[in-house]
Amino acid sequence: MSNKKALIAMSGGVDSSVAAYLMQQAGFDCVGGTMLLTDCIPGADCHAEENIRRASAVAKRLGIPFHVFSFSREFRQYVMEPFVSCYESGGTPNPCVECNKHLKFRLLLDKAMELGCDYIVTGHYVKIRKDPDTGRYLLFRAEDLAKDQSYFLYSLTQEQLSRTLFPLSALSKDQVREIAETQHFVNARQRDSQDICFIPDGDYVAFMERYRGAAYPQGDFLDTDGKVVGKHKGAVAYTLGQRKGLGLAMGQPVYVCGKDMEANTVTVGPEENLFHTTLLAKDWNFFPFDRLTAPISVKAKARYRHTPQDAVAYPLENGMVKVVFEKPQRALTPGQAVVLYQEDMVVGGGTITEIL
């Protein structure tokens, strides 16, 4: 019998490099592939060439074929455009979720199938298990909860999960770095990127202005009574809960509590105005079942760095779900993902549309 064949999604980072090594050690016939996602926007600091160079060096060291797939047009369509549009409509987007959904686990999986691969492999810290009773593929948090990335992968379909392997699921980051060092990988000590890959300098407003070819107009800061208390640099530049960089002297700390994109105003107020218990979300994907048909007790996570909190999820019309937290949560934000857990299992997730 011939070996199973796997396409390793190699980003140039240490995690995907070690994933490739582990799959090779497990007897898989491996092929490396890097997605070229950005035709660098003028003025952007582009790391694409450096990432390809690192991934290629690791593939060469492992003796596996290596491909570069240009998805820059699709990346613009599925990630950049929704990113900018979400900010412009008053939300805070989650580009990694969209990239995983449309590029890594759809377009790259298509490339894997074209190359005759049985699986796609990534360096995400997350686990897949198959439920022996229902035959459904389930997603679980990684052993190393500090590195767990299940929040970003809630949109994976049953078909995608059936063709995906996550070899780092039981490892810690330290163990992964150790393996990379023993294999003399060029990226063994490379630090993890905390940035959005297409905005390495972190200045998303400057990126959006380059992308749109226009500056965002200044407008008024309002207090909770609707009184003008200052000038802002464009409503897109502020996120709910933000305190730093407002440039307002109001006698006590104030936070961004709301934005009116049509009026181009940003409302600021005391921190207690940021706490809410209820959100609505759309575009759901569930793992143990196709759709939610009855209320369910869960722990819900409303952003990546949020500790999952006790909540109840209620099915609504049109596939929408209402999530009601037991205790008020700070700065629930439209555009972010809300992901539901029961113990270490991911029940499902969706995109927050409204805070009630």
CSV table of C-alpha atoms in Angstrom, one decimal:
chain,number,residue,atom,x,y,z
A,1,MET,CA,0.0,0.0,0.0
A,2,SER,CA,1.3,3.4,-0.9
A,3,ASN,CA,1.8,6.0,1.8
A,4,LYS,CA,-0.9,8.6,2.6
A,5,LYS,CA,0.0,11.9,1.0
A,6,ALA,CA,-0.3,15.3,2.8
A,7,LEU,CA,0.0,18.9,1.8
A,8,ILE,CA,1.6,20.8,4.6
A,9,ALA,CA,0.5,24.5,4.8
A,10,MET,CA,3.9,26.1,5.5
A,11,SER,CA,3.8,29.7,6.6
A,12,GLY,CA,7.5,30.1,7.2
A,13,GLY,CA,6.9,29.9,10.9
A,14,VAL,CA,8.2,27.3,13.4
A,15,ASP,CA,4.8,25.6,14.0
A,16,SER,CA,4.1,24.6,10.4
A,17,SER,CA,7.7,23.5,9.9
A,18,VAL,CA,7.5,21.1,12.9
A,19,ALA,CA,4.1,19.9,11.6
A,20,ALA,CA,5.8,19.0,8.4
A,21,TYR,CA,8.6,17.1,10.2
A,22,LEU,CA,6.1,15.2,12.4
A,23,MET,CA,4.0,14.1,9.4
A,24,GLN,CA,7.2,12.9,7.6
A,25,GLN,CA,8.2,11.0,10.7
A,26,ALA,CA,4.7,9.4,10.8
A,27,GLY,CA,5.3,8.0,7.4
A,28,PHE,CA,3.3,10.4,5.2
A,29,ASP,CA,4.4,11.4,1.8
A,30,CYS,CA,4.7,15.2,2.3
A,31,VAL,CA,4.5,18.2,0.0
A,32,GLY,CA,5.1,21.7,1.3
A,33,GLY,CA,3.0,24.7,0.2
A,34,THR,CA,3.0,28.4,1.1
A,35,MET,CA,0.2,30.8,0.2
A,36,LEU,CA,1.3,34.0,-1.3
A,37,LEU,CA,-1.5,36.3,0.0
A,38,THR,CA,-0.5,39.9,-0.7
A,39,ASP,CA,0.8,41.7,-3.7
A,40,CYS,CA,2.3,44.1,-1.3
A,41,ILE,CA,0.3,47.3,-1.1
A,42,PRO,CA,2.7,50.3,-1.7
A,43,GLY,CA,4.1,51.5,1.6
A,44,ALA,CA,3.3,48.2,3.4
A,45,ASP,CA,6.1,46.3,5.0
A,46,CYS,CA,5.8,43.0,3.3
A,47,HIS,CA,7.2,39.8,4.8
A,48,ALA,CA,5.9,37.5,2.1
A,49,GLU,CA,9.3,36.9,0.5
A,50,GLU,CA,11.0,36.2,3.8
A,51,ASN,CA,8.3,33.7,4.8
A,52,ILE,CA,8.6,31.9,1.5
A,53,ARG,CA,12.4,31.7,1.9
A,54,ARG,CA,12.1,30.2,5.4
A,55,ALA,CA,9.4,27.7,4.4
A,56,SER,CA,11.4,26.7,1.3
A,57,ALA,CA,14.6,26.2,3.4
A,58,VAL,CA,12.7,23.9,5.8
A,59,ALA,CA,11.1,21.9,2.9
A,60,LYS,CA,14.6,21.5,1.4
A,61,ARG,CA,16.0,20.3,4.7
A,62,LEU,CA,13.2,17.7,4.9
A,63,GLY,CA,13.7,16.8,1.3
A,64,ILE,CA,10.1,17.4,0.3
A,65,PRO,CA,8.7,19.1,-2.8
A,66,PHE,CA,7.7,22.8,-2.3
A,67,HIS,CA,5.1,24.9,-4.0
A,68,VAL,CA,4.0,28.6,-3.8
A,69,PHE,CA,0.3,29.2,-4.4
A,70,SER,CA,-0.6,32.8,-5.3
A,71,PHE,CA,-4.0,33.6,-3.7
A,72,SER,CA,-3.6,37.4,-3.6
A,73,ARG,CA,-6.8,38.1,-5.6
A,74,GLU,CA,-8.8,35.8,-3.4
A,75,PHE,CA,-7.1,37.1,-0.3
A,76,ARG,CA,-8.2,40.6,-1.3
A,77,GLN,CA,-11.8,39.4,-2.0
A,78,TYR,CA,-12.3,37.2,1.1
A,79,VAL,CA,-10.1,38.9,3.7
A,80,MET,CA,-9.0,42.4,3.0
A,81,GLU,CA,-12.2,43.8,1.6
A,82,PRO,CA,-14.4,42.3,4.4
A,83,PHE,CA,-11.8,43.6,6.9
A,84,VAL,CA,-12.1,47.2,5.6
A,85,SER,CA,-15.9,47.0,5.2
A,86,CYS,CA,-16.3,45.7,8.8
A,87,TYR,CA,-14.4,48.6,10.2
A,88,GLU,CA,-16.3,51.1,8.0
A,89,SER,CA,-19.6,49.7,9.2
A,90,GLY,CA,-18.6,50.2,12.9
A,91,GLY,CA,-17.4,46.6,13.7
A,92,THR,CA,-14.0,45.1,14.6
A,93,PRO,CA,-13.2,42.3,12.1
A,94,ASN,CA,-11.4,39.0,12.6
A,95,PRO,CA,-9.3,38.4,9.5
A,96,CYS,CA,-7.7,35.1,10.7
A,97,VAL,CA,-11.2,33.5,10.9
A,98,GLU,CA,-12.0,34.6,7.3
A,99,CYS,CA,-8.6,33.5,6.0
A,100,ASN,CA,-8.9,30.0,7.6
A,101,LYS,CA,-12.5,29.7,6.2
A,102,HIS,CA,-11.9,30.8,2.6
A,103,LEU,CA,-8.2,30.3,1.9
A,104,LYS,CA,-6.4,27.8,4.1
A,105,PHE,CA,-9.2,25.2,4.4
A,106,ARG,CA,-10.9,25.7,1.1
A,107,LEU,CA,-8.6,27.0,-1.7
A,108,LEU,CA,-5.5,25.3,-0.2
A,109,LEU,CA,-7.4,22.1,0.4
A,110,ASP,CA,-8.5,22.2,-3.3
A,111,LYS,CA,-4.8,22.5,-4.3
A,112,ALA,CA,-4.1,19.5,-2.0
A,113,MET,CA,-6.7,17.4,-3.8
A,114,GLU,CA,-5.3,18.5,-7.2
A,115,LEU,CA,-1.8,17.3,-6.1
A,116,GLY,CA,-3.3,13.9,-5.1
A,117,CYS,CA,-3.0,14.5,-1.4
A,118,ASP,CA,-5.3,12.8,1.1
A,119,TYR,CA,-4.9,15.5,3.7
A,120,ILE,CA,-4.0,19.1,4.4
A,121,VAL,CA,-1.9,19.7,7.5
A,122,THR,CA,-1.4,22.9,9.5
A,123,GLY,CA,0.5,24.0,12.6
A,124,HIS,CA,-2.5,25.0,14.5
A,125,TYR,CA,-2.8,24.0,18.2
A,126,VAL,CA,-6.2,22.2,18.2
A,127,LYS,CA,-7.5,18.6,18.2
A,128,ILE,CA,-9.9,16.7,15.9
A,129,ARG,CA,-11.8,13.6,17.1
A,130,LYS,CA,-14.5,11.6,15.4
A,131,ASP,CA,-17.6,10.8,17.4
A,132,PRO,CA,-18.0,7.0,17.2
A,133,ASP,CA,-21.8,7.3,17.7
A,134,THR,CA,-22.7,10.0,15.2
A,135,GLY,CA,-19.7,9.7,12.8
A,136,ARG,CA,-19.3,13.5,13.0
A,137,TYR,CA,-15.9,15.2,13.3
A,138,LEU,CA,-15.5,17.2,16.5
A,139,LEU,CA,-13.1,20.0,17.3
A,140,PHE,CA,-11.4,20.3,20.7
A,141,ARG,CA,-9.1,22.7,22.4
A,142,ALA,CA,-5.3,21.9,22.4
A,143,GLU,CA,-3.4,20.4,25.3
A,144,ASP,CA,-1.5,23.7,25.7
A,145,LEU,CA,-4.4,26.0,26.4
A,146,ALA,CA,-2.2,29.1,26.3
A,147,LYS,CA,-1.6,28.3,22.5
A,148,ASP,CA,-5.1,26.9,21.8
A,149,GLN,CA,-6.4,28.2,18.4
A,150,SER,CA,-9.8,26.6,18.2
A,151,TYR,CA,-11.4,30.0,18.4
A,152,PHE,CA,-10.1,30.8,14.9
A,153,LEU,CA,-11.2,27.4,13.4
A,154,TYR,CA,-14.9,27.3,14.4
A,155,SER,CA,-16.0,27.6,10.7
A,156,LEU,CA,-14.4,24.3,9.5
A,157,THR,CA,-17.0,22.0,7.9
A,158,GLN,CA,-17.3,18.3,8.3
A,159,GLU,CA,-15.8,17.7,4.9
A,160,GLN,CA,-12.8,19.9,5.7
A,161,LEU,CA,-12.3,18.3,9.1
A,162,SER,CA,-12.3,14.9,7.5
A,163,ARG,CA,-9.3,15.9,5.3
A,164,THR,CA,-7.3,17.9,7.9
A,165,LEU,CA,-4.7,16.8,10.4
A,166,PHE,CA,-3.2,18.9,13.3
A,167,PRO,CA,0.0,17.1,14.5
A,168,LEU,CA,0.8,19.8,17.2
A,169,SER,CA,-2.4,19.1,19.1
A,170,ALA,CA,-0.7,17.5,22.1
A,171,LEU,CA,2.5,19.6,22.2
A,172,SER,CA,3.5,22.7,24.0
A,173,LYS,CA,5.2,25.6,22.2
A,174,ASP,CA,8.4,24.8,24.1
A,175,GLN,CA,8.3,21.2,22.8
A,176,VAL,CA,7.8,22.5,19.3
A,177,ARG,CA,10.8,24.8,19.5
A,178,GLU,CA,12.9,22.0,20.9
A,179,ILE,CA,12.1,19.8,17.9
A,180,ALA,CA,12.8,22.7,15.5
A,181,GLU,CA,16.2,23.2,17.2
A,182,THR,CA,17.2,19.5,17.0
A,183,GLN,CA,16.3,19.6,13.3
A,184,HIS,CA,18.3,22.8,12.8
A,185,PHE,CA,15.4,24.6,11.2
A,186,VAL,CA,16.2,28.2,10.2
A,187,ASN,CA,13.1,29.5,12.2
A,188,ALA,CA,13.6,27.5,15.4
A,189,ARG,CA,14.0,30.7,17.5
A,190,GLN,CA,11.8,33.0,15.4
A,191,ARG,CA,9.4,34.8,17.6
A,192,ASP,CA,5.7,34.4,17.1
A,193,SER,CA,4.0,37.1,15.1
A,194,GLN,CA,1.3,38.9,17.0
A,195,ASP,CA,0.4,41.1,14.0
A,196,ILE,CA,-2.2,40.8,11.3
A,197,CYS,CA,-0.1,39.3,8.5
A,198,PHE,CA,-1.0,42.0,6.0
A,199,ILE,CA,-0.5,44.9,8.5
A,200,PRO,CA,2.9,44.0,10.1
A,201,ASP,CA,3.3,47.5,11.5
A,202,GLY,CA,-0.1,47.3,13.3
A,203,ASP,CA,-1.3,50.6,11.8
A,204,TYR,CA,-4.6,49.3,10.4
A,205,VAL,CA,-6.0,52.8,9.7
A,206,ALA,CA,-3.0,53.7,7.5
A,207,PHE,CA,-3.5,50.4,5.7
A,208,MET,CA,-7.2,51.1,5.1
A,209,GLU,CA,-6.4,54.6,3.8
A,210,ARG,CA,-3.9,53.1,1.4
A,211,TYR,CA,-6.4,50.4,0.4
A,212,ARG,CA,-9.2,52.8,-0.2
A,213,GLY,CA,-7.0,55.6,-1.6
A,214,ALA,CA,-8.6,58.1,0.7
A,215,ALA,CA,-8.3,59.5,4.2
A,216,TYR,CA,-11.1,59.0,6.8
A,217,PRO,CA,-12.7,62.3,7.9
A,218,GLN,CA,-12.4,63.7,11.4
A,219,GLY,CA,-15.5,64.0,13.5
A,220,ASP,CA,-16.9,64.7,17.0
A,221,PHE,CA,-16.3,62.8,20.2
A,222,LEU,CA,-19.6,62.9,22.2
A,223,ASP,CA,-20.3,62.2,25.8
A,224,THR,CA,-23.2,60.0,26.9
A,225,ASP,CA,-25.5,63.0,26.8
A,226,GLY,CA,-24.6,63.7,23.2
A,227,LYS,CA,-22.5,66.8,24.0
A,228,VAL,CA,-19.4,67.4,21.8
A,229,VAL,CA,-16.3,66.9,23.9
A,230,GLY,CA,-13.5,66.8,21.3
A,231,LYS,CA,-12.4,65.9,17.8
A,232,HIS,CA,-11.6,62.3,16.7
A,233,LYS,CA,-9.3,61.2,13.8
A,234,GLY,CA,-12.0,59.2,12.0
A,235,ALA,CA,-14.5,56.8,13.6
A,236,VAL,CA,-12.8,53.7,12.0
A,237,ALA,CA,-9.7,54.4,14.2
A,238,TYR,CA,-11.5,53.5,17.5
A,239,THR,CA,-12.7,50.2,19.0
A,240,LEU,CA,-15.2,49.6,21.7
A,241,GLY,CA,-13.6,49.7,25.1
A,242,GLN,CA,-10.6,51.7,24.0
A,243,ARG,CA,-9.2,54.1,26.5
A,244,LYS,CA,-5.7,55.0,25.3
A,245,GLY,CA,-5.0,57.5,22.5
A,246,LEU,CA,-8.3,59.4,22.8
A,247,GLY,CA,-6.6,62.6,23.7
A,248,LEU,CA,-9.5,63.8,25.9
A,249,ALA,CA,-9.1,65.4,29.3
A,250,MET,CA,-12.5,64.8,31.0
A,251,GLY,CA,-11.5,64.6,34.7
A,252,GLN,CA,-11.9,60.9,34.9
A,253,PRO,CA,-11.0,57.9,32.6
A,254,VAL,CA,-13.4,57.6,29.6
A,255,TYR,CA,-13.7,54.7,27.1
A,256,VAL,CA,-15.2,54.3,23.6
A,257,CYS,CA,-18.8,53.1,24.3
A,258,GLY,CA,-20.3,53.5,20.9
A,259,LYS,CA,-19.9,54.7,17.3
A,260,ASP,CA,-22.3,56.2,14.8
A,261,MET,CA,-20.6,55.6,11.4
A,262,GLU,CA,-23.2,57.6,9.4
A,263,ALA,CA,-22.9,60.6,11.6
A,264,ASN,CA,-19.1,60.0,12.0
A,265,THR,CA,-19.3,60.4,15.8
A,266,VAL,CA,-17.6,58.4,18.6
A,267,THR,CA,-19.3,58.3,22.0
A,268,VAL,CA,-17.2,58.1,25.2
A,269,GLY,CA,-18.3,57.4,28.7
A,270,PRO,CA,-17.5,55.6,32.0
A,271,GLU,CA,-16.3,52.0,31.9
A,272,GLU,CA,-19.6,50.6,33.4
A,273,ASN,CA,-21.3,51.6,30.1
A,274,LEU,CA,-19.2,48.8,28.3
A,275,PHE,CA,-20.8,45.9,30.1
A,276,HIS,CA,-23.6,43.8,28.5
A,277,THR,CA,-25.0,40.3,28.8
A,278,THR,CA,-26.6,39.6,25.5
A,279,LEU,CA,-25.4,39.4,21.9
A,280,LEU,CA,-26.8,38.3,18.5
A,281,ALA,CA,-24.7,36.4,16.0
A,282,LYS,CA,-25.0,35.1,12.4
A,283,ASP,CA,-23.2,32.7,10.0
A,284,TRP,CA,-23.1,29.8,12.5
A,285,ASN,CA,-21.2,26.5,12.1
A,286,PHE,CA,-21.7,23.7,14.6
A,287,PHE,CA,-19.7,20.5,15.1
A,288,PRO,CA,-21.9,18.0,17.1
A,289,PHE,CA,-25.0,18.8,15.0
A,290,ASP,CA,-26.0,20.8,11.9
A,291,ARG,CA,-28.0,23.5,13.6
A,292,LEU,CA,-29.1,24.6,17.1
A,293,THR,CA,-32.7,23.6,17.7
A,294,ALA,CA,-33.0,24.2,21.5
A,295,PRO,CA,-31.3,26.4,24.1
A,296,ILE,CA,-28.0,25.0,25.3
A,297,SER,CA,-25.7,25.8,28.3
A,298,VAL,CA,-22.2,26.6,27.2
A,299,LYS,CA,-19.1,28.6,28.0
A,300,ALA,CA,-18.8,31.4,25.4
A,301,LYS,CA,-15.7,33.2,24.3
A,302,ALA,CA,-16.4,36.6,22.5
A,303,ARG,CA,-12.8,37.4,21.5
A,304,TYR,CA,-9.6,35.4,21.3
A,305,ARG,CA,-8.1,36.6,24.6
A,306,HIS,CA,-11.4,36.2,26.4
A,307,THR,CA,-11.7,33.5,29.1
A,308,PRO,CA,-14.8,31.4,28.2
A,309,GLN,CA,-17.7,32.5,30.3
A,310,ASP,CA,-21.0,30.8,31.4
A,311,ALA,CA,-23.8,31.5,29.0
A,312,VAL,CA,-26.9,30.1,27.3
A,313,ALA,CA,-27.3,30.0,23.5
A,314,TYR,CA,-30.8,30.3,22.1
A,315,PRO,CA,-31.7,29.5,18.5
A,316,LEU,CA,-33.6,32.3,16.6
A,317,GLU,CA,-35.1,32.7,13.1
A,318,ASN,CA,-32.9,32.6,10.0
A,319,GLY,CA,-30.1,30.7,11.7
A,320,MET,CA,-29.3,33.5,14.1
A,321,VAL,CA,-28.3,32.7,17.7
A,322,LYS,CA,-28.7,34.8,20.8
A,323,VAL,CA,-26.1,34.3,23.5
A,324,VAL,CA,-26.9,35.4,27.0
A,325,PHE,CA,-24.0,35.5,29.5
A,326,GLU,CA,-24.6,34.8,33.1
A,327,LYS,CA,-22.5,37.9,34.1
A,328,PRO,CA,-22.1,41.1,32.1
A,329,GLN,CA,-19.1,41.0,29.8
A,330,ARG,CA,-16.9,44.0,28.8
A,331,ALA,CA,-16.8,45.4,25.3
A,332,LEU,CA,-18.7,42.8,23.3
A,333,THR,CA,-18.0,43.9,19.8
A,334,PRO,CA,-19.8,43.3,16.4
A,335,GLY,CA,-17.6,41.7,13.8
A,336,GLN,CA,-15.8,39.5,16.3
A,337,ALA,CA,-16.4,35.8,16.6
A,338,VAL,CA,-18.3,34.3,19.5
A,339,VAL,CA,-17.3,30.6,20.0
A,340,LEU,CA,-19.2,28.2,22.3
A,341,TYR,CA,-17.5,25.4,24.3
A,342,GLN,CA,-18.6,22.5,26.5
A,343,GLU,CA,-15.6,21.6,28.5
A,344,ASP,CA,-12.8,21.3,25.8
A,345,MET,CA,-15.2,20.6,22.9
A,346,VAL,CA,-16.1,23.4,20.5
A,347,VAL,CA,-19.8,23.4,20.0
A,348,GLY,CA,-19.7,26.0,17.3
A,349,GLY,CA,-19.3,29.7,16.5
A,350,GLY,CA,-20.7,32.7,14.6
A,351,THR,CA,-20.1,36.4,13.9
A,352,ILE,CA,-21.4,38.9,16.4
A,353,THR,CA,-23.8,41.3,14.7
A,354,GLU,CA,-25.4,43.2,17.6
A,355,ILE,CA,-25.1,43.8,21.3
A,356,LEU,CA,-28.5,44.1,23.2
